[in-house]
């Protein structure tokens, strides 16, 4: 996908969009629906990468196309309030997850020194030393966890925002009497398992329950309860079976065809007090009457020279106003990585392994619409969509029956891509400081953790993967992480709202901001990025007196 030379000749545009992720493409495509912006030189999108999509990306591993970033539509919505992603490519394939097999925390967890030379797998029997939790108990454990997860939202919206700001999600979990009661009532051998399940909140939110890594250095206390005080879309969370890049390609296809997207253009400085706005890049200087900056929050945070206080930055000249610098520094930005393991043959959907799944599989999975009864239902399938268990090779956190916490093994959530995408692959999620640890390893080291963990879960060694890909979102200089969150005592919704006020000066142009981090109710989601891009496009159209329902040549 090459840059269009005709557009490269013109260095001044009415609107310049920085970034061709979902928010940038949404903004530009909405503008491009109007004849005004279909004229040559009116609109341009600059993208530093050699592709569009931003944090939505796919790679080929052993010939199989796998998503490295976004996978989910978080809440399909209702008839009266549908998620706008559902109307893009209306015939796309998607499904909610069905089936979880959970493994208990091992009593004597072996890690790096585990025996790796297990007998070859040539029988129809699996050793009895597996850690699969029986369905009846697994249903209780998963049901208690999902009830607790739902209670975070219920508690967050029932108290004053200032109280939610000052409370950690972990404290709310510790005070959840129903969860603690179940933790005390289940058989003692499964208490470490249920007590460690809150770690899955870190995977969902890409945010630490307790301060870790960079947040610890800033003296911060982890994920705030305010994270859950939002009005997002209802309905099931569904997995896109043919990849998220199809959505990106659909939103961006007219822009790419028109030559409006230039790739390989890295923005180095934005002079927002000049008129027009000057944007200096590795490919020269561009100017525009209005600029829409969709750089991820992680990139904006990295640009601040001294972490922890309001200072100047190298990207914006002059420095961002105090309110926006405060927003940049007080919102959280976390990482969710994947260890993608591709196999010659999807062993987990075949004998002898499916005999294990049968005794432990429940219809209760991350992102599913399971509820109250613990999800113990007969499933018309032989393998689960999700495996959940623990490894001692990465540090985790565990809740005790008295509400205290202690160090424990790390929860691993592993998705069955054979069932979801027809690819012989597994996708293991790692978040926060664990993600940073994994990124520092080789692919073989990272996959080794998953392989040894499966060996311990199953009681014998499964086949090894034929290829591995480990994502690197924290160290990717064009993302610096995955998505934003709310930090206890620091983050407020006004910090997101501040991005919705454009930068302007008496003698300068206008710089606007879009991206998931700029939306109050839909942050940390692809639809949040989409909506934010539309928001800024509508603001531009309004500023130009172009009614958003007039002069379109295509339907929105």
XYZ file of C-alpha atoms in Angstrom:
556
model
C 0.000 0.000 0.000
C 2.065 2.945 -1.230
C 1.639 6.638 -0.617
C -0.020 8.501 -3.457
C 2.484 10.745 -5.212
C -0.156 13.197 -6.422
C -1.119 14.018 -2.872
C 2.497 14.151 -1.699
C 3.115 17.163 -3.961
C 0.651 19.269 -2.002
C 1.937 20.036 1.495
C -1.011 22.167 2.647
C -4.420 20.694 3.450
C -7.608 21.837 5.069
C -7.373 18.929 7.505
C -4.412 16.756 8.416
C -5.099 13.588 10.422
C -2.128 12.151 12.307
C -2.437 8.393 12.616
C -4.284 5.765 10.569
C -5.580 3.694 13.447
C -9.309 3.295 13.970
C -9.907 6.824 15.287
C -7.905 8.469 12.506
C -9.563 6.413 9.784
C -13.006 7.029 11.299
C -12.413 10.778 11.337
C -11.015 10.941 7.818
C -13.616 8.606 6.294
C -16.450 10.652 7.798
C -14.969 13.830 6.358
C -14.403 12.136 3.012
C -18.127 11.417 2.730
C -18.551 15.128 1.922
C -17.750 16.523 -1.503
C -15.703 19.317 0.022
C -13.137 16.821 1.299
C -13.089 14.777 -1.886
C -11.361 17.610 -3.703
C -7.635 17.022 -4.078
C -5.551 18.582 -1.351
C -8.349 19.043 1.177
C -7.625 16.020 3.385
C -4.585 13.894 4.213
C -3.822 11.137 6.727
C -0.225 10.644 7.877
C 0.759 7.243 9.275
C 4.200 6.361 10.653
C 3.816 2.623 10.116
C 3.912 0.826 6.776
C 0.272 -0.185 7.210
C -3.038 1.176 8.438
C -4.773 -0.040 11.591
C -2.582 1.085 14.476
C -3.184 -1.276 17.395
C -5.328 -3.445 15.124
C -2.903 -5.708 13.297
C -2.554 -9.219 11.987
C 0.555 -11.264 11.237
C 1.178 -14.479 9.347
C 2.567 -17.277 11.499
C 3.299 -20.505 9.628
C 0.915 -19.332 6.918
C -1.906 -18.540 9.358
C -3.167 -14.968 9.688
C -3.597 -14.122 13.382
C -4.632 -10.923 15.157
C -1.934 -9.439 17.381
C -4.100 -6.626 18.722
C -7.850 -6.192 19.099
C -10.078 -9.298 18.907
C -13.355 -8.269 20.508
C -16.442 -6.191 20.056
C -17.131 -5.283 23.673
C -20.912 -5.264 23.921
C -22.939 -5.719 20.734
C -25.471 -3.229 22.063
C -29.250 -3.247 21.980
C -31.815 -2.382 19.327
C -32.193 1.111 20.770
C -28.470 1.557 21.423
C -26.439 -0.624 19.040
C -22.666 -0.760 18.986
C -21.692 1.030 15.737
C -19.116 -1.643 14.943
C -21.933 -4.106 14.341
C -23.113 -2.198 11.253
C -19.662 -2.242 9.632
C -19.450 -5.334 7.421
C -22.846 -6.588 8.623
C -22.164 -10.106 7.317
C -18.917 -10.546 9.250
C -18.493 -13.722 11.287
C -18.413 -13.434 15.054
C -19.298 -15.529 18.074
C -19.475 -15.333 21.833
C -17.257 -17.709 23.744
C -18.680 -21.005 24.916
C -16.910 -23.369 27.206
C -14.203 -22.923 29.812
C -11.934 -25.529 31.323
C -10.315 -24.299 34.538
C -7.238 -25.741 36.227
C -6.545 -25.497 39.939
C -3.523 -23.833 41.492
C -0.982 -26.648 41.956
C -0.089 -27.437 45.552
C 3.597 -27.818 44.705
C 4.097 -25.704 41.622
C 7.189 -26.629 39.661
C 8.521 -24.041 37.271
C 11.793 -23.833 35.388
C 12.974 -27.193 36.709
C 9.931 -29.176 35.615
C 10.643 -32.483 33.975
C 10.446 -31.819 30.247
C 11.056 -35.300 28.881
C 7.617 -36.793 29.340
C 6.651 -39.996 27.611
C 5.500 -39.560 24.042
C 1.769 -39.177 23.615
C 0.724 -42.449 22.058
C -2.126 -43.751 24.205
C -5.766 -42.960 24.603
C -5.360 -42.378 28.328
C -4.300 -39.254 30.179
C -2.589 -39.537 33.544
C -4.822 -38.907 36.533
C -2.511 -36.213 37.943
C -4.091 -33.478 35.850
C -5.359 -30.279 37.485
C -8.713 -30.000 35.685
C -11.354 -28.722 38.103
C -14.580 -30.792 38.005
C -17.433 -28.961 36.310
C -19.544 -28.566 39.445
C -16.743 -26.812 41.337
C -15.523 -24.905 38.278
C -19.038 -23.542 37.818
C -19.029 -22.238 41.378
C -15.595 -20.647 40.942
C -16.310 -18.988 37.598
C -19.800 -17.943 38.640
C -18.417 -16.268 41.774
C -15.768 -14.489 39.736
C -18.165 -13.117 37.113
C -20.620 -12.014 39.809
C -17.748 -10.185 41.491
C -16.691 -8.622 38.190
C -20.226 -7.353 37.570
C -20.341 -5.948 41.102
C -17.420 -3.651 40.287
C -19.664 -1.756 37.872
C -22.617 -1.822 40.246
C -20.521 -0.418 43.090
C -18.773 2.167 40.925
C -22.008 3.696 39.615
C -23.690 3.643 43.033
C -21.151 5.853 44.808
C -19.939 9.397 44.193
C -17.278 9.746 41.474
C -14.837 11.193 43.998
C -15.247 8.109 46.187
C -14.758 5.816 43.194
C -11.628 7.775 42.296
C -10.179 7.189 45.771
C -10.978 3.462 45.845
C -9.017 0.735 44.127
C -10.780 -2.037 42.276
C -8.822 -4.424 44.490
C -10.243 -2.845 47.663
C -13.752 -3.232 46.267
C -13.059 -6.906 45.592
C -11.700 -7.358 49.124
C -14.929 -5.901 50.513
C -17.209 -8.078 48.380
C -18.902 -10.210 51.030
C -20.513 -12.598 48.535
C -17.161 -13.336 46.912
C -15.424 -13.820 50.277
C -18.248 -16.069 51.468
C -17.881 -18.314 48.426
C -14.110 -18.276 48.913
C -14.611 -19.582 52.462
C -17.277 -22.126 51.514
C -15.593 -23.942 48.626
C -13.328 -26.919 49.395
C -10.012 -25.769 50.827
C -7.988 -27.164 47.925
C -9.742 -24.763 45.515
C -9.495 -21.604 47.617
C -6.155 -20.520 46.090
C -7.763 -20.892 42.659
C -10.792 -18.710 43.371
C -8.636 -16.305 45.373
C -6.365 -15.858 42.358
C -9.164 -15.380 39.817
C -9.388 -11.561 40.325
C -6.180 -11.399 38.307
C -8.359 -11.769 35.224
C -9.478 -8.170 35.822
C -5.916 -7.194 34.889
C -6.223 -9.043 31.584
C -9.560 -7.408 30.739
C -8.502 -3.882 31.700
C -4.753 -4.104 30.882
C -4.229 -2.476 34.258
C -2.652 -3.675 37.525
C -4.850 -4.336 40.551
C -1.881 -3.306 42.692
C 0.820 -0.849 41.670
C 3.427 -2.360 39.404
C 6.271 -1.293 37.187
C 6.056 2.363 36.061
C 3.015 3.055 38.200
C 4.883 1.863 41.274
C 7.711 4.264 40.488
C 5.204 7.118 40.491
C 3.813 5.983 43.843
C 0.471 5.022 42.362
C -1.903 2.452 43.740
C -3.197 0.533 40.749
C -6.540 0.337 38.946
C -9.200 2.696 40.284
C -12.834 1.720 40.793
C -13.755 4.707 38.610
C -12.715 2.473 35.690
C -16.099 0.765 35.964
C -18.347 3.841 36.387
C -19.203 4.029 32.702
C -22.222 3.655 30.420
C -20.862 1.380 27.709
C -22.809 -0.796 25.267
C -24.792 -3.707 26.656
C -25.013 -7.196 25.226
C -22.577 -10.003 24.599
C -18.891 -9.517 23.964
C -18.124 -11.248 20.686
C -14.951 -12.457 19.006
C -14.344 -11.540 15.353
C -13.612 -14.854 13.684
C -12.035 -13.551 10.476
C -9.892 -10.911 12.149
C -10.275 -7.259 13.068
C -8.280 -6.012 10.098
C -11.359 -6.562 7.923
C -13.041 -3.748 9.893
C -10.029 -1.474 9.441
C -9.888 -2.211 5.729
C -13.599 -1.496 5.329
C -13.389 1.849 7.148
C -10.235 2.888 5.315
C -10.784 1.482 1.809
C -12.070 4.688 0.167
C -9.283 6.733 1.753
C -6.625 4.329 0.536
C -8.166 4.164 -2.941
C -8.190 7.965 -3.133
C -4.532 8.179 -2.110
C -5.384 10.144 1.012
C -3.271 7.962 3.347
C 0.506 8.416 3.326
C 2.475 5.665 5.047
C 5.941 5.843 6.562
C 5.495 9.464 7.637
C 6.603 9.914 11.252
C 5.527 13.144 12.926
C 8.339 14.859 14.818
C 6.845 18.190 15.883
C 3.498 19.993 15.826
C 3.673 23.807 15.961
C 0.120 24.624 16.980
C 0.501 28.390 17.382
C 1.429 28.942 13.757
C -1.215 29.676 11.170
C -1.613 27.305 9.465
C -0.491 24.577 11.867
C 2.966 23.262 10.953
C 3.614 19.536 11.200
C 7.254 18.523 10.838
C 7.901 14.916 9.808
C 10.682 12.659 8.617
C 9.354 13.355 5.103
C 9.320 17.134 5.376
C 6.879 19.755 6.628
C 3.109 19.739 6.133
C 0.661 22.506 7.000
C -3.066 22.451 7.686
C -5.850 24.685 8.931
C -6.926 21.917 11.312
C -4.986 18.921 12.603
C -6.456 15.861 14.311
C -3.904 14.097 16.524
C -4.813 10.445 17.124
C -1.492 9.353 18.621
C -2.015 6.770 21.391
C -1.870 7.986 24.976
C 1.222 5.845 25.502
C 3.062 7.802 22.814
C 1.988 11.115 24.333
C 3.153 9.926 27.764
C 6.499 8.783 26.414
C 6.985 12.192 24.845
C 6.914 13.953 28.215
C 10.513 14.463 29.219
C 10.222 13.996 32.988
C 7.691 11.449 34.256
C 5.700 12.640 37.236
C 5.439 16.374 36.717
C 4.082 18.757 34.104
C 6.910 19.623 31.738
C 7.479 20.548 28.143
C 7.587 17.927 25.440
C 9.434 17.533 22.193
C 6.359 16.778 20.079
C 4.254 19.888 20.677
C 5.600 23.391 20.209
C 4.881 25.188 22.394
C 4.202 22.612 25.108
C 0.674 21.404 25.655
C -1.420 23.524 28.042
C -1.432 22.414 31.673
C -4.836 20.717 31.506
C -3.798 18.463 28.644
C -0.405 17.690 30.151
C -2.220 16.725 33.340
C -4.499 14.430 31.337
C -1.551 12.816 29.599
C 0.167 12.033 32.870
C -2.731 11.135 35.161
C -4.532 8.649 32.939
C -3.153 5.127 32.936
C -1.959 3.273 29.857
C -1.366 -0.456 30.137
C -0.233 -3.370 28.030
C -1.932 -6.590 26.985
C 0.287 -8.927 24.994
C -0.304 -12.289 23.361
C 1.837 -15.367 23.061
C 0.553 -16.911 19.832
C 1.391 -20.596 19.466
C 0.784 -22.324 16.124
C 0.821 -26.126 15.917
C 1.110 -28.607 13.093
C -1.995 -30.254 14.483
C -4.508 -28.860 17.028
C -3.912 -31.550 19.648
C -6.393 -30.056 22.156
C -9.424 -30.875 19.986
C -8.527 -34.563 19.715
C -8.165 -37.656 21.859
C -6.917 -38.270 24.483
C -7.231 -34.646 25.596
C -10.949 -34.216 24.973
C -11.607 -36.808 27.676
C -10.130 -34.329 30.137
C -12.237 -31.432 28.908
C -15.444 -33.440 29.228
C -15.190 -33.707 32.998
C -14.412 -30.045 33.551
C -16.001 -27.971 30.782
C -18.579 -25.359 31.773
C -20.502 -22.905 29.627
C -18.975 -19.899 31.276
C -16.173 -18.032 29.540
C -14.603 -14.572 29.394
C -16.834 -12.421 27.229
C -19.732 -14.862 27.261
C -23.256 -14.116 28.386
C -23.085 -16.590 31.246
C -24.716 -15.718 34.529
C -25.970 -16.756 37.939
C -26.165 -20.546 37.701
C -22.409 -20.910 37.277
C -22.841 -21.883 33.651
C -22.990 -25.631 34.218
C -24.709 -26.710 31.034
C -24.323 -29.531 28.557
C -22.275 -28.254 25.617
C -22.466 -29.662 22.126
C -18.700 -29.458 21.665
C -15.636 -31.444 22.625
C -13.154 -28.658 23.397
C -13.523 -25.345 25.253
C -12.961 -21.905 23.792
C -10.915 -20.911 26.856
C -8.418 -22.575 29.180
C -7.749 -20.832 32.499
C -5.088 -21.830 35.009
C -1.928 -20.712 36.754
C 1.845 -20.663 36.402
C 4.466 -20.151 39.100
C 6.889 -18.766 36.518
C 5.264 -15.326 36.563
C 4.239 -13.382 39.691
C 0.587 -12.937 40.546
C -1.637 -11.900 43.428
C -3.970 -13.999 45.579
C -6.887 -13.029 47.828
C -7.233 -14.862 51.139
C -10.467 -15.674 52.988
C -9.848 -12.837 55.467
C -9.637 -10.267 52.675
C -5.856 -9.907 52.753
C -3.683 -10.451 49.700
C -0.470 -12.346 49.141
C 1.891 -13.163 46.316
C 0.800 -16.119 44.241
C 1.059 -17.730 40.810
C -0.008 -15.867 37.676
C -3.324 -16.556 35.967
C -3.006 -17.514 32.305
C -6.011 -17.226 30.006
C -5.552 -19.150 26.769
C -7.963 -18.998 23.840
C -8.675 -21.885 21.491
C -8.242 -20.337 18.044
C -8.995 -23.650 16.329
C -12.612 -23.401 17.452
C -12.823 -19.639 16.977
C -10.930 -19.086 13.716
C -10.242 -22.540 12.231
C -6.509 -21.950 12.827
C -4.430 -24.587 14.692
C -3.324 -22.068 17.281
C -3.622 -20.997 20.905
C -3.469 -17.404 22.145
C -2.161 -16.805 25.666
C -2.780 -13.372 27.217
C -0.309 -11.620 29.519
C -0.875 -8.144 30.940
C 0.818 -5.278 32.765
C 4.276 -5.973 34.244
C 4.025 -9.611 33.139
C 3.707 -8.366 29.560
C 6.865 -6.293 29.972
C 8.634 -9.396 31.327
C 7.495 -11.497 28.389
C 8.581 -8.879 25.850
C 12.126 -9.075 27.244
C 12.244 -12.820 26.532
C 12.875 -14.661 23.302
C 9.870 -16.249 21.601
C 11.168 -19.672 22.666
C 11.446 -18.590 26.301
C 7.931 -17.139 26.307
C 6.388 -20.172 24.617
C 8.324 -22.402 27.001
C 6.381 -20.949 29.924
C 3.084 -21.815 28.251
C 4.266 -25.284 27.266
C 5.542 -26.166 30.751
C 2.353 -24.780 32.268
C 0.189 -26.952 30.015
C 2.344 -29.948 30.947
C 1.661 -29.309 34.620
C -2.041 -28.708 34.041
C -2.461 -31.897 32.019
C -0.224 -34.267 33.944
C 1.868 -35.037 30.866
C 3.515 -33.158 28.037
C 1.461 -32.099 25.008
C 3.002 -31.533 21.570
C 5.196 -28.480 21.164
C 4.234 -25.577 18.875
C 5.790 -25.405 15.438
C 5.869 -21.594 15.407
C 5.478 -18.789 17.937
C 4.824 -15.060 17.767
C 4.964 -12.807 20.836
C 3.466 -9.337 20.536
C 5.490 -6.319 21.641
C 2.965 -3.568 22.330
C 4.821 -2.029 25.289
C 8.067 -1.630 23.360
C 6.406 -0.614 20.067
C 7.389 3.048 19.711
C 4.177 3.843 17.833
C 1.916 2.543 20.611
C 3.873 2.221 23.904
C 1.173 -0.077 25.244
C -2.350 -1.232 24.469
C -5.105 0.952 25.935
C -5.950 3.390 28.703
C -7.347 2.961 32.198
C -8.157 4.899 35.367
C -5.569 5.031 38.168
C -6.691 5.289 41.787
C -6.299 8.817 43.250
C -5.069 10.231 39.925
C -7.437 9.666 37.012
C -10.713 11.548 36.586
C -13.169 11.677 33.707
C -12.325 15.358 33.237
C -8.912 14.206 32.048
C -10.585 12.470 29.109
C -12.924 15.413 28.491
C -9.917 17.761 28.346
C -8.810 16.058 25.131
C -12.145 16.968 23.559
C -11.300 20.681 23.762
C -9.186 21.637 20.731
C -5.879 23.456 20.945
C -6.102 26.901 19.442
C -4.439 30.294 19.732
C -5.440 33.769 18.489
C -3.036 33.616 15.568
C -2.868 29.861 15.095
C -4.779 27.000 13.604
C -6.639 24.243 15.446
C -5.356 20.915 16.790
C -7.933 18.333 17.868
C -7.511 14.985 19.621
C -9.152 11.619 19.009
C -8.513 8.091 20.219
C -9.940 5.676 22.764
C -8.321 7.645 25.596
C -10.446 10.711 24.761
C -13.833 9.019 25.295
C -15.486 8.945 28.726
C -17.806 5.935 28.382
C -16.062 3.855 25.722
C -12.334 4.136 26.469
C -10.110 1.079 26.006
C -12.257 -0.200 23.113
C -12.192 -0.102 19.327
C -15.693 1.360 19.245
C -14.455 4.102 21.575
C -11.759 4.975 19.051
C -14.316 4.879 16.226
C -16.758 7.147 18.053
C -14.022 9.615 18.980
C -12.967 9.916 15.345
C -16.537 10.612 14.283
C -16.840 13.166 17.093
C -13.891 15.198 15.817
C -15.006 14.900 12.192
C -18.414 16.287 13.126
C -16.736 19.124 15.020
C -14.698 19.990 11.936
C -17.752 19.878 9.696
C -19.608 22.100 12.121
C -16.725 24.567 12.216
C -16.792 24.728 8.429
C -20.583 25.118 8.401
C -20.917 21.817 6.560
C -23.960 20.072 8.013
C -23.140 16.472 8.862
C -26.261 15.220 7.051
C -25.761 17.217 3.847
C -23.478 17.105 0.815
C -22.586 13.469 1.320
C -21.948 11.295 -1.663
C -22.077 8.103 0.387
C -24.127 7.011 3.360
C -22.621 7.044 6.862
